[in-house]
């Protein structure tokens, strides 16, 4: 089958066998996959994964001995694969992660996934929207980690697809969500979903943000930059929470004294609940169509990656040949 | 009256007027004061406070129009002085802090303190022990921020007075507290209070600690070093909490990806509840006598500061002339 591989800092087209289906696994024919900031971070050295990347996808089940009722069904999948002995796949120290760690991902015609990881996609949900399930689950994870109140003031920093989904998703819990970013056309996507917006200009400083917006109960670093956290810390009220979504290969230089003196919570936040995200998508509580920058046929993966790496681009999707 | 002043990086003996007692304030004659890591950090540039330092103290009330029943009583005091309009003195953005920010502290014969900040010291509590109230309150603050369960595994990094009080204090809530530090004689103080100990040698790495102790539900950075946090992060289980007590003038270089992927909570933790700490001291739930390194008469403040700045020293106290 056709696939692409990360090797060091190269992206290579390869022709490899369709994966074996091991006990407990299903074989999924990939319909569409999304290029994520994490894929680009891996490519830039965030982890040393070598193999088939891709963890945002939707596909159709071809083999599934353990859950035969899923055969022929459109699915998405949890990306974490635990050791099987522990109950916490997301944090199992021996876990594999689709397209990220120890397990080939979705930039291929087929991938093998544990049957228990699969979630059937509701009929009415288009494949190009179902691809966003994993990203939306990660965005909504914040709502499952801390209790968000209607009157909480929330600032989301970063207007990439993740930032927009965090803002639009948390808007379902709080009336006071603001997103700050550098791209008016992307902020407009969030604005249409009830989120207030703040355009960061080249010379905007964290102090400007503070003086114009005041402090927030919750701030979210969805910038993808190691400096994002240092914008969030001064913007968070004493005893408030900074939800950290950014993963980079670089360390962040942080003034911990401000965290201690203001007794802030810096809360790491990663993957979320796929069922919750599918429910949001099916009931259209968030809109992902405006997040699609472009859909490339799989053979044009190089152009797709170049496009995804451009500053300010939204979500680039790969349509598989199947 | 005699006092000492921080000016830039100098400690100066001064003779200044006894402070005026403004409306709402009390005049307290200082009996004894402790030199804290924060005092040394301020001296080293953590903040640019110029004035009389000192925030750990016990004294006797001489004037107190608002609470005349306290006159002649031994007291300790909350160090945060709010604007008066808000309800959160500890985090009021306009707050003054005794000996730290905008208000002269306790390294003097007298200081002025708002009457509402005063806490009478129980009769049976010695002055040399009451001086520890503020530090113990800060140590116990963690127990008021998060729910500590008896079976929680807790690691405290740093065996200075704060680390020992955190470990001994949290031991009252959890059976599984370990303190790691570089000083066998200081670890022994914690051990006598039911805390397990781990001696860090020169070449001990965070990985050694992890392989020998395993992961903890809660870790506490009481190292006073900007690198302490990077010992705590790998030692904390997924979705666990790192309580950060360290305040320094230097930034900390942190691998936020580990925080995100493991969904850790980095929780800043500062001042605490003086009444709770007095209760702990009165009922002898923690023992502070072994934490006293030396008591200097006030006139020997230079020797006292030199002693307190020595690596590995415990708490150095200043006995006032009064």
Coordinates of C-alpha atoms in Angstrom, one line a residue:
Chain A
X1 CA 0.0 0.0 0.0
X2 CA 1.0 3.6 -0.4
X3 CA 2.1 5.5 2.7
X4 CA 4.4 8.2 3.8
X5 CA 7.2 7.9 6.4
X6 CA 9.0 10.2 8.6
X7 CA 12.7 9.4 8.8
X8 CA 14.8 11.9 10.7
X9 CA 13.8 15.2 9.1
X10 CA 12.6 13.7 5.8
X11 CA 9.2 12.8 4.6
X12 CA 9.4 9.9 2.2
X13 CA 6.8 8.2 0.0
X14 CA 6.9 4.4 0.6
X15 CA 5.2 1.3 -0.6
X16 CA 4.8 -1.0 2.3
X17 CA 2.6 -4.1 3.1
X18 CA -0.9 -3.6 4.4
X19 CA -0.5 -4.0 8.2
X20 CA -1.1 -7.4 9.8
X21 CA -4.1 -7.4 12.0
X22 CA -3.0 -8.7 15.4
X23 CA -5.3 -10.2 18.0
X24 CA -7.7 -7.4 19.2
X25 CA -6.9 -5.2 16.3
X26 CA -9.0 -3.9 13.4
X27 CA -7.9 -3.0 9.9
X28 CA -9.1 0.5 8.8
X29 CA -9.0 1.9 5.3
X30 CA -8.2 5.5 5.7
X31 CA -10.6 7.9 4.0
X32 CA -9.2 11.2 5.0
X33 CA -6.5 12.4 7.4
X34 CA -5.5 15.8 8.8
X35 CA -2.0 17.3 9.2
X36 CA -1.6 18.4 12.8
X37 CA 0.8 20.8 14.4
X38 CA 2.1 17.8 16.3
X39 CA 3.0 16.2 13.0
X40 CA 5.0 19.3 12.1
X41 CA 6.6 19.4 15.6
X42 CA 7.6 15.7 15.2
X43 CA 9.1 16.5 11.8
X44 CA 11.0 19.4 13.5
X45 CA 12.4 17.1 16.2
X46 CA 9.8 17.2 19.0
X47 CA 10.1 13.4 19.2
X48 CA 12.3 11.0 17.3
X49 CA 9.4 9.0 15.9
X50 CA 10.3 7.2 12.7
X51 CA 7.4 5.5 10.8
X52 CA 4.1 6.5 9.3
X53 CA 2.8 9.7 10.9
X54 CA -0.9 10.8 11.1
X55 CA -3.3 10.6 14.0
X56 CA -6.2 12.7 12.9
X57 CA -8.3 10.5 10.5
X58 CA -11.6 9.0 9.6
X59 CA -11.8 5.6 7.8
X60 CA -13.9 2.5 7.1
X61 CA -13.4 -0.7 9.0
X62 CA -12.4 -3.6 6.7
X63 CA -11.5 -6.3 9.3
X64 CA -12.5 -6.4 12.9
X65 CA -12.8 -9.9 14.4
X66 CA -13.6 -8.5 17.9
X67 CA -16.3 -6.1 16.9
X68 CA -17.6 -7.5 13.6
X69 CA -20.6 -5.1 13.7
X70 CA -18.2 -2.3 12.8
X71 CA -17.1 -3.8 9.5
X72 CA -18.1 -1.4 6.7
X73 CA -18.7 1.4 9.2
X74 CA -17.1 4.8 9.1
X75 CA -15.0 5.2 12.3
X76 CA -12.5 7.5 14.1
X77 CA -10.1 6.2 16.8
X78 CA -8.6 7.0 20.1
X79 CA -4.9 7.5 19.4
X80 CA -3.5 6.0 22.6
X81 CA -2.8 2.3 22.8
X82 CA -2.2 1.1 26.4
X83 CA -0.2 -1.9 27.5
X84 CA -3.5 -3.8 28.1
X85 CA -2.7 -4.4 31.7
X86 CA -3.4 -1.0 33.1
X87 CA -6.7 1.0 32.8
X88 CA -5.3 4.3 31.7
X89 CA -4.4 4.1 28.0
X90 CA -3.8 7.8 27.8
X91 CA -1.1 7.8 30.4
X92 CA 0.2 4.2 30.3
X93 CA 4.0 4.5 30.4
X94 CA 4.3 1.7 27.8
X95 CA 1.6 3.1 25.5
X96 CA 2.0 3.4 21.8
X97 CA 0.4 6.4 20.1
X98 CA -0.9 6.2 16.5
X99 CA 1.5 8.0 14.2
X100 CA 3.4 9.5 17.1
X101 CA 5.0 6.7 19.2
X102 CA 5.7 3.0 18.4
X103 CA 2.7 2.5 16.0
X104 CA 2.2 3.5 12.4
X105 CA -0.4 6.2 11.8
X106 CA -2.9 7.3 9.2
X107 CA -0.9 8.8 6.4
X108 CA -1.3 5.5 4.5
X109 CA -4.0 3.6 2.7
X110 CA -4.6 1.4 5.8
X111 CA -3.8 1.3 9.4
X112 CA -4.2 -1.3 12.2
X113 CA -5.9 -0.1 15.4
X114 CA -7.1 -1.9 18.5
X115 CA -10.8 -2.6 18.1
X116 CA -11.6 -1.0 21.4
X117 CA -10.1 2.3 20.2
X118 CA -12.7 2.6 17.4
X119 CA -15.7 5.0 17.6
X120 CA -18.4 4.7 14.9
X121 CA -19.1 8.0 13.2
X122 CA -22.7 9.1 13.2
X123 CA -24.3 8.8 9.7
X124 CA -25.0 12.5 9.2
X125 CA -21.4 13.5 9.9
X126 CA -19.3 14.1 6.8
X127 CA -15.9 12.5 6.7
X128 CA -14.2 15.8 6.2
X129 CA -15.7 16.9 9.5
X130 CA -15.2 13.6 11.3
X131 CA -11.4 14.0 10.7
X132 CA -11.6 16.8 13.3
X133 CA -12.8 14.5 16.1
X134 CA -9.4 13.9 17.6
X135 CA -8.5 17.6 17.6
X136 CA -11.8 18.6 19.0
X137 CA -11.5 16.0 21.8
X138 CA -8.2 17.5 22.8
X139 CA -9.8 21.0 22.7
X140 CA -12.7 19.8 24.9
X141 CA -10.4 18.0 27.4
X142 CA -10.1 21.2 29.4
X143 CA -13.8 21.1 30.1
X144 CA -13.3 17.6 31.6
X145 CA -10.3 18.5 33.7
X146 CA -11.7 21.6 35.5
X147 CA -15.2 22.7 36.3
X148 CA -16.0 25.6 33.9
X149 CA -18.7 28.0 35.1
X150 CA -20.9 30.1 32.9
X151 CA -19.4 33.3 34.3
X152 CA -15.8 32.3 34.0
X153 CA -13.7 34.6 31.9
X154 CA -11.6 32.6 29.6
X155 CA -8.8 33.7 27.2
X156 CA -7.5 31.4 24.5
X157 CA -4.2 32.4 23.0
X158 CA -3.5 31.2 19.5
X159 CA -5.9 31.2 16.5
X160 CA -4.8 27.9 14.9
X161 CA -7.4 25.2 14.5
X162 CA -6.8 23.9 18.0
X163 CA -7.2 27.4 19.5
X164 CA -10.4 28.0 17.6
X165 CA -11.8 24.7 18.7
X166 CA -10.8 25.3 22.3
X167 CA -12.5 28.7 22.1
X168 CA -15.7 27.5 20.3
X169 CA -15.9 24.4 22.5
X170 CA -15.5 26.2 25.8
X171 CA -18.0 28.8 24.6
X172 CA -20.6 26.0 25.2
X173 CA -19.7 26.2 28.9
X174 CA -18.9 29.8 29.5
X175 CA -20.3 33.1 28.1
X176 CA -17.0 34.9 28.5
X177 CA -14.6 33.4 26.0
X178 CA -12.1 35.6 24.2
X179 CA -9.6 34.4 21.6
X180 CA -6.4 36.3 20.8
X181 CA -4.5 35.7 17.6
X182 CA -2.7 37.3 14.7
X183 CA -5.0 36.4 11.9
X184 CA -8.2 38.4 11.4
X185 CA -9.7 35.8 9.0
X186 CA -9.2 33.1 11.6
X187 CA -10.5 35.1 14.5
X188 CA -13.6 35.7 12.4
X189 CA -14.2 31.9 12.4
X190 CA -14.3 31.9 16.2
X191 CA -16.4 35.1 16.3
X192 CA -19.1 33.4 14.2
X193 CA -19.3 30.9 17.0
X194 CA -20.0 33.4 19.7
X195 CA -16.4 34.0 20.8
X196 CA -15.0 37.5 21.4
X197 CA -11.8 38.2 19.5
X198 CA -8.7 40.2 20.0
X199 CA -6.2 40.9 17.2
X200 CA -2.6 40.7 18.2
X201 CA -0.5 43.1 16.2
X202 CA 3.3 42.8 15.7
X203 CA 4.1 45.2 18.5
X204 CA 1.4 44.0 21.0
X205 CA 2.9 43.0 24.3
X206 CA 1.5 40.9 27.1
X207 CA 1.1 44.1 29.1
X208 CA -1.1 45.6 26.3
X209 CA -3.3 42.5 26.5
X210 CA -3.6 42.8 30.2
X211 CA -4.4 46.5 30.2
X212 CA -7.1 46.1 27.5
X213 CA -8.7 42.8 28.5
X214 CA -8.0 42.6 32.2
X215 CA -7.4 39.3 34.0
X216 CA -9.0 36.0 33.3
X217 CA -10.1 33.0 35.4
X218 CA -8.7 30.6 32.9
X219 CA -6.2 31.2 30.1
X220 CA -5.3 28.6 27.4
X221 CA -1.9 28.4 25.7
X222 CA -2.8 27.1 22.2
X223 CA 0.0 29.1 20.6
X224 CA 2.3 26.2 19.7
X225 CA 5.1 28.5 20.8
X226 CA 7.4 28.0 23.8
X227 CA 6.7 31.6 24.7
X228 CA 2.9 31.3 24.8
X229 CA 2.9 30.4 28.4
X230 CA 4.6 33.7 29.3
X231 CA 1.7 35.5 27.7
X232 CA -0.8 33.5 29.7
X233 CA 0.8 33.8 33.2
X234 CA 0.3 37.6 33.6
X235 CA -3.2 37.4 32.1
X236 CA -4.4 34.9 34.7
X237 CA -6.0 36.0 37.9
X238 CA -4.6 34.9 41.3
X239 CA -5.6 31.2 41.9
X240 CA -6.7 30.9 38.3
X241 CA -5.7 28.2 35.8
X242 CA -3.4 28.3 32.8
X243 CA -4.3 25.3 30.5
X244 CA -1.2 24.4 28.5
X245 CA -1.9 22.8 25.1
X246 CA 1.5 23.7 23.5
X247 CA 4.0 20.9 22.9
X248 CA 7.3 21.9 21.4
X249 CA 10.8 20.5 21.3
X250 CA 12.1 23.7 22.9
X251 CA 12.1 24.4 26.7
X252 CA 10.1 27.4 27.9
X253 CA 11.8 30.0 30.2
X254 CA 9.2 30.6 32.8
X255 CA 9.1 33.1 35.7
X256 CA 7.9 30.6 38.3
X257 CA 7.8 33.3 41.0
X258 CA 4.7 34.8 39.4
X259 CA 3.1 31.3 39.4
X260 CA 3.9 30.9 43.1
X261 CA 3.0 34.4 44.3
X262 CA -0.3 34.3 42.5
X263 CA -0.9 30.6 43.3
X264 CA -1.7 29.8 39.7
X265 CA -2.4 26.3 38.4
X266 CA -0.5 25.4 35.3
X267 CA -2.5 22.5 33.9
X268 CA -1.1 20.3 31.2
X269 CA -3.9 19.2 28.8
X270 CA -3.6 16.7 26.0
X271 CA -5.9 14.1 24.4
X272 CA -9.6 14.0 25.2
X273 CA -12.8 12.0 24.9
X274 CA -13.6 11.0 21.3
X275 CA -17.3 10.3 22.2
X276 CA -17.7 13.8 23.6
X277 CA -16.2 15.3 20.5
X278 CA -18.4 13.2 18.1
X279 CA -21.4 14.4 20.1
X280 CA -20.3 18.0 19.7
X281 CA -19.8 17.5 15.9
X282 CA -23.0 15.6 15.4
X283 CA -25.1 18.2 17.2
X284 CA -23.1 21.0 15.5
X285 CA -22.2 22.7 18.7
X286 CA -19.0 23.6 17.0
X287 CA -18.4 24.2 13.3
X288 CA -15.3 22.8 11.7
X289 CA -16.0 23.4 8.0
X290 CA -14.5 26.9 8.1
X291 CA -11.3 25.4 9.6
X292 CA -10.5 23.5 6.4
X293 CA -7.8 25.3 4.5
X294 CA -7.4 22.8 1.6
X295 CA -7.9 19.1 0.7
X296 CA -5.1 17.5 -1.2
X297 CA -5.1 14.1 -2.9
X298 CA -2.7 11.8 -1.0
X299 CA -0.2 11.7 -3.9
X300 CA 0.3 15.5 -3.4
X301 CA 1.4 15.0 0.2
X302 CA 4.5 17.2 -0.3
X303 CA 2.5 20.1 -1.4
X304 CA 0.1 19.4 1.4
X305 CA 2.8 19.5 4.1
X306 CA 4.3 22.7 2.6
X307 CA 0.9 24.3 2.8
X308 CA 0.3 23.1 6.3
X309 CA 3.7 24.5 7.4
X310 CA 2.9 28.0 6.1
X311 CA 2.3 30.4 8.9
X312 CA -1.3 31.1 9.4
X313 CA -2.7 28.2 7.5
X314 CA -5.7 26.4 8.8
X315 CA -6.2 22.6 8.7
X316 CA -4.9 20.8 5.6
X317 CA -6.5 17.5 4.8
X318 CA -5.2 14.5 2.8
X319 CA -7.8 12.6 0.8
X320 CA -6.9 9.0 0.5
X321 CA -7.2 7.1 -2.8
X322 CA -9.7 4.6 -1.4
Chain B
X1 CA 14.4 52.8 67.2
X2 CA 17.0 50.4 65.9
X3 CA 16.3 48.7 62.6
X4 CA 18.1 47.3 59.6
X5 CA 17.4 48.3 56.1
X6 CA 17.8 46.7 52.7
X7 CA 19.1 49.2 50.1
X8 CA 20.1 47.7 46.8
X9 CA 22.4 44.9 47.8
X10 CA 23.4 46.3 51.2
X11 CA 22.1 45.6 54.7
X12 CA 22.4 48.8 56.8
X13 CA 21.9 49.4 60.5
X14 CA 19.7 52.5 60.9
X15 CA 18.1 54.5 63.6
X16 CA 14.6 55.5 62.6
X17 CA 11.5 56.8 64.3
X18 CA 9.1 54.3 65.8
X19 CA 6.4 53.9 63.1
X20 CA 3.2 56.0 63.3
X21 CA 0.1 54.0 64.0
X22 CA -2.4 54.9 61.3
X23 CA -6.1 54.2 61.6
X24 CA -6.8 50.5 61.8
X25 CA -3.2 49.7 62.7
X26 CA -1.5 48.3 65.8
X27 CA 2.0 48.9 67.1
X28 CA 3.9 45.7 67.8
X29 CA 7.1 45.5 69.7
X30 CA 9.1 42.7 68.0
X31 CA 10.3 39.9 70.3
X32 CA 12.0 37.7 67.8
X33 CA 12.3 37.4 64.0
X34 CA 13.4 34.7 61.6
X35 CA 15.6 35.1 58.5
X36 CA 13.8 33.5 55.6
X37 CA 15.0 32.3 52.2
X38 CA 12.8 35.0 50.7
X39 CA 14.8 37.7 52.7
X40 CA 18.0 36.3 51.1
X41 CA 16.3 36.1 47.7
X42 CA 15.3 39.8 48.0
X43 CA 18.8 40.7 49.0
X44 CA 20.0 38.8 45.9
X45 CA 17.6 40.8 43.6
X46 CA 14.3 38.8 43.6
X47 CA 12.4 42.0 44.2
X48 CA 13.6 45.6 44.4
X49 CA 12.2 46.2 47.9
X50 CA 14.0 48.9 49.9
X51 CA 13.1 49.3 53.5
X52 CA 13.1 47.2 56.7
X53 CA 12.9 43.5 55.8
X54 CA 11.6 40.7 58.0
X55 CA 8.2 39.0 57.8
X56 CA 8.6 36.0 60.2
X57 CA 8.2 37.3 63.7
X58 CA 6.4 37.3 67.0
X59 CA 5.9 40.3 69.2
X60 CA 3.8 42.0 71.9
X61 CA 1.1 44.5 71.1
X62 CA 1.7 48.0 72.5
X63 CA -1.0 50.1 70.8
X64 CA -4.1 48.8 69.1
X65 CA -7.1 51.1 69.2
X66 CA -9.3 48.8 67.1
X67 CA -8.7 45.6 69.2
X68 CA -7.7 46.9 72.6
X69 CA -8.0 43.4 74.1
X70 CA -4.8 42.5 72.3
X71 CA -2.7 45.1 74.1
X72 CA 0.1 43.3 76.0
X73 CA -0.6 40.1 74.2
X74 CA 1.9 38.0 72.3
X75 CA 1.0 38.0 68.6
X76 CA 2.0 36.9 65.1
X77 CA 0.6 38.5 61.9
X78 CA -0.6 37.8 58.4
X79 CA 2.0 39.4 56.1
X80 CA -0.3 40.6 53.3
X81 CA -2.0 43.9 53.6
X82 CA -4.8 44.4 51.1
X83 CA -6.2 47.6 49.7
X84 CA -9.1 47.4 52.1
X85 CA -11.7 47.5 49.3
X86 CA -11.2 43.9 48.1
X87 CA -11.7 40.7 50.1
X88 CA -8.5 38.9 49.1
X89 CA -5.6 40.4 50.9
X90 CA -3.2 37.6 49.8
X91 CA -3.8 38.4 46.1
X92 CA -4.9 42.0 46.1
X93 CA -2.9 43.6 43.2
X94 CA -2.4 46.8 45.4
X95 CA -1.4 44.8 48.5
X96 CA 1.6 45.6 50.6
X97 CA 3.5 42.8 52.2
X98 CA 5.4 43.1 55.5
X99 CA 9.1 43.4 54.9
X100 CA 8.7 42.5 51.2
X101 CA 6.6 45.1 49.4
X102 CA 5.7 48.6 50.4
X103 CA 5.6 48.2 54.1
X104 CA 8.4 48.0 56.7
X105 CA 9.0 44.6 58.3
X106 CA 10.1 43.0 61.5
X107 CA 13.9 43.4 61.6
X108 CA 13.3 46.4 63.9
X109 CA 12.3 47.2 67.5
X110 CA 8.8 48.0 66.4
X111 CA 6.5 47.6 63.4
X112 CA 3.1 48.8 62.5
X113 CA 0.6 46.1 61.3
X114 CA -3.2 46.4 60.5
X115 CA -5.0 45.2 63.6
X116 CA -7.0 42.6 61.6
X117 CA -3.7 40.9 60.6
X118 CA -2.9 40.0 64.2
X119 CA -3.3 36.5 65.6
X120 CA -2.9 36.1 69.4
X121 CA -0.4 33.3 70.2
X122 CA -1.6 30.6 72.6
X123 CA -0.1 31.0 76.1
X124 CA 1.8 27.7 76.0
X125 CA 3.6 28.4 72.8
X126 CA 7.1 29.7 73.2
X127 CA 8.1 32.8 71.2
X128 CA 11.0 31.0 69.5
X129 CA 8.4 28.6 68.2
X130 CA 5.7 31.2 67.4
X131 CA 8.2 32.8 65.0
X132 CA 7.7 29.8 62.7
X133 CA 3.9 30.4 62.3
X134 CA 4.3 32.2 59.0
X135 CA 6.6 29.6 57.5
X136 CA 4.4 26.7 58.7
X137 CA 1.3 28.4 57.3
X138 CA 3.0 28.6 53.9
X139 CA 4.0 24.9 54.2
X140 CA 0.4 23.9 55.1
X141 CA -1.1 25.9 52.3
X142 CA -0.8 22.9 50.0
X143 CA -3.2 21.0 52.2
X144 CA -5.7 23.8 51.8
X145 CA -5.3 24.0 48.0
X146 CA -5.7 20.4 47.1
X147 CA -7.4 17.5 48.8
X148 CA -4.7 15.2 50.2
X149 CA -5.7 11.6 50.8
X150 CA -4.2 9.3 53.3
X151 CA -2.8 7.0 50.6
X152 CA -1.4 9.8 48.4
X153 CA 2.3 9.3 47.8
X154 CA 4.0 12.7 48.3
X155 CA 7.7 13.6 47.6
X156 CA 9.1 16.9 49.0
X157 CA 12.3 18.1 47.3
X158 CA 14.5 20.3 49.5
X159 CA 15.4 19.8 53.1
X160 CA 15.5 23.5 54.2
X161 CA 13.2 24.6 57.0
X162 CA 10.3 25.1 54.5
X163 CA 10.8 21.6 53.0
X164 CA 10.9 20.0 56.4
X165 CA 7.8 21.8 57.5
X166 CA 6.0 20.8 54.3
X167 CA 6.9 17.2 54.8
X168 CA 6.1 17.1 58.5
X169 CA 2.9 19.1 57.9
X170 CA 1.6 16.9 55.0
X171 CA 2.5 13.8 57.0
X172 CA -0.5 14.7 59.2
X173 CA -2.7 14.1 56.1
X174 CA -0.9 11.3 54.2
X175 CA 1.0 8.2 55.4
X176 CA 3.3 8.3 52.3
X177 CA 5.5 11.4 52.6
X178 CA 9.2 11.2 51.5
X179 CA 11.6 14.1 51.7
X180 CA 14.7 14.2 49.5
X181 CA 17.6 16.5 50.3
X182 CA 21.4 16.8 50.6
X183 CA 21.8 17.1 54.3
X184 CA 21.6 13.9 56.5
X185 CA 21.2 15.9 59.7
X186 CA 18.3 17.9 58.3
X187 CA 16.6 14.8 56.8
X188 CA 16.9 13.3 60.3
X189 CA 14.6 16.1 61.7
X190 CA 11.9 15.1 59.2
X191 CA 12.4 11.4 59.9
X192 CA 11.7 11.9 63.6
X193 CA 8.3 13.3 62.5
X194 CA 7.3 10.2 60.6
X195 CA 8.6 11.2 57.2
X196 CA 10.6 8.8 55.0
X197 CA 13.9 10.3 53.8
X198 CA 16.1 10.1 50.7
X199 CA 19.6 11.4 50.7
X200 CA 20.6 13.1 47.4
X201 CA 24.3 12.7 46.7
X202 CA 26.4 14.9 44.4
X203 CA 25.9 12.7 41.4
X204 CA 22.3 11.7 42.0
X205 CA 20.2 12.4 38.9
X206 CA 16.4 12.9 38.6
X207 CA 16.4 9.5 36.8
X208 CA 18.0 7.9 39.9
X209 CA 15.3 9.3 42.1
X210 CA 12.6 8.0 39.7
X211 CA 14.1 4.5 39.5
X212 CA 14.5 4.2 43.3
X213 CA 11.3 5.9 44.5
X214 CA 8.9 5.5 41.6
X215 CA 6.3 8.1 40.8
X216 CA 4.4 10.2 43.2
X217 CA 0.8 11.6 43.2
X218 CA 2.1 14.9 44.5
X219 CA 5.6 16.4 44.4
X220 CA 6.7 19.6 46.1
X221 CA 9.5 21.9 44.9
X222 CA 10.9 23.4 48.1
X223 CA 14.4 23.5 46.8
X224 CA 14.7 27.2 46.4
X225 CA 16.5 26.5 43.1
X226 CA 15.2 27.4 39.6
X227 CA 16.1 23.8 38.6
X228 CA 14.0 22.1 41.4
X229 CA 10.9 22.0 39.2
X230 CA 12.8 19.8 36.6
X231 CA 13.4 17.3 39.4
X232 CA 9.7 17.3 40.3
X233 CA 8.2 17.0 36.8
X234 CA 9.5 13.5 35.9
X235 CA 8.8 12.3 39.5
X236 CA 5.1 13.1 39.3
X237 CA 2.5 10.6 38.0
X238 CA 0.3 11.4 35.0
X239 CA -2.5 13.8 36.1
X240 CA -0.6 14.4 39.4
X241 CA 0.3 17.7 41.0
X242 CA 3.6 19.6 41.3
X243 CA 3.3 22.1 44.2
X244 CA 5.7 24.9 43.5
X245 CA 7.1 26.7 46.6
X246 CA 10.3 28.1 45.1
X247 CA 10.6 31.8 44.3
X248 CA 13.8 33.0 42.7
X249 CA 14.9 35.9 40.6
X250 CA 16.0 33.5 37.8
X251 CA 13.7 32.0 35.2
X252 CA 13.3 28.2 35.1
X253 CA 13.8 26.4 31.8
X254 CA 11.0 23.9 31.7
X255 CA 10.1 21.1 29.3
X256 CA 6.4 22.0 29.1
X257 CA 5.7 19.0 26.7
X258 CA 6.2 16.6 29.6
X259 CA 3.6 18.7 31.5
X260 CA 1.1 18.6 28.7
X261 CA 1.6 14.9 27.7
X262 CA 1.2 13.8 31.3
X263 CA -1.5 16.3 32.0
X264 CA 0.3 17.5 35.2
X265 CA -0.9 20.3 37.4
X266 CA 1.9 22.8 38.3
X267 CA 0.4 24.5 41.3
X268 CA 1.9 27.7 42.7
X269 CA 1.7 27.8 46.5
X270 CA 2.5 30.8 48.7
X271 CA 1.3 32.1 52.0
X272 CA -1.2 30.2 54.1
X273 CA -3.5 30.3 57.1
X274 CA -1.9 31.6 60.3
X275 CA -4.7 30.2 62.5
X276 CA -4.2 26.7 61.0
X277 CA -0.4 27.0 61.6
X278 CA -0.9 28.2 65.2
X279 CA -3.2 25.3 65.8
X280 CA -0.5 22.9 64.5
X281 CA 2.1 24.5 66.7
X282 CA 0.0 24.6 69.8
X283 CA -1.0 20.9 69.5
X284 CA 2.6 20.0 68.6
X285 CA 1.5 18.3 65.3
X286 CA 4.9 19.5 64.0
X287 CA 8.1 20.2 65.9
X288 CA 10.0 23.3 65.1
X289 CA 12.6 23.4 67.9
X290 CA 15.0 21.2 65.8
X291 CA 14.8 23.7 63.0
X292 CA 16.5 26.4 65.0
X293 CA 20.1 26.8 63.8
X294 CA 21.1 29.7 66.0
X295 CA 19.6 32.7 67.8
X296 CA 21.6 36.0 67.5
X297 CA 21.0 39.2 69.4
X298 CA 19.7 41.9 67.1
X299 CA 23.0 43.9 67.2
X300 CA 24.8 40.9 65.6
X301 CA 22.5 41.0 62.5
X302 CA 25.5 40.9 60.1
X303 CA 26.7 37.6 61.6
X304 CA 23.2 36.3 61.6
X305 CA 22.7 37.0 57.9
X306 CA 26.1 35.5 57.0
X307 CA 25.1 32.4 59.0
X308 CA 21.7 32.2 57.3
X309 CA 23.2 32.4 53.9
X310 CA 25.5 29.5 54.5
X311 CA 24.5 26.5 52.4
X312 CA 22.7 23.9 54.6
X313 CA 21.9 26.1 57.5
X314 CA 18.6 25.8 59.2
X315 CA 16.6 28.7 60.6
X316 CA 18.5 31.7 62.1
X317 CA 16.6 33.8 64.5
X318 CA 17.2 37.4 65.7
X319 CA 16.3 38.2 69.3
X320 CA 15.2 41.8 69.7
X321 CA 16.4 43.9 72.6
X322 CA 12.9 44.5 74.0

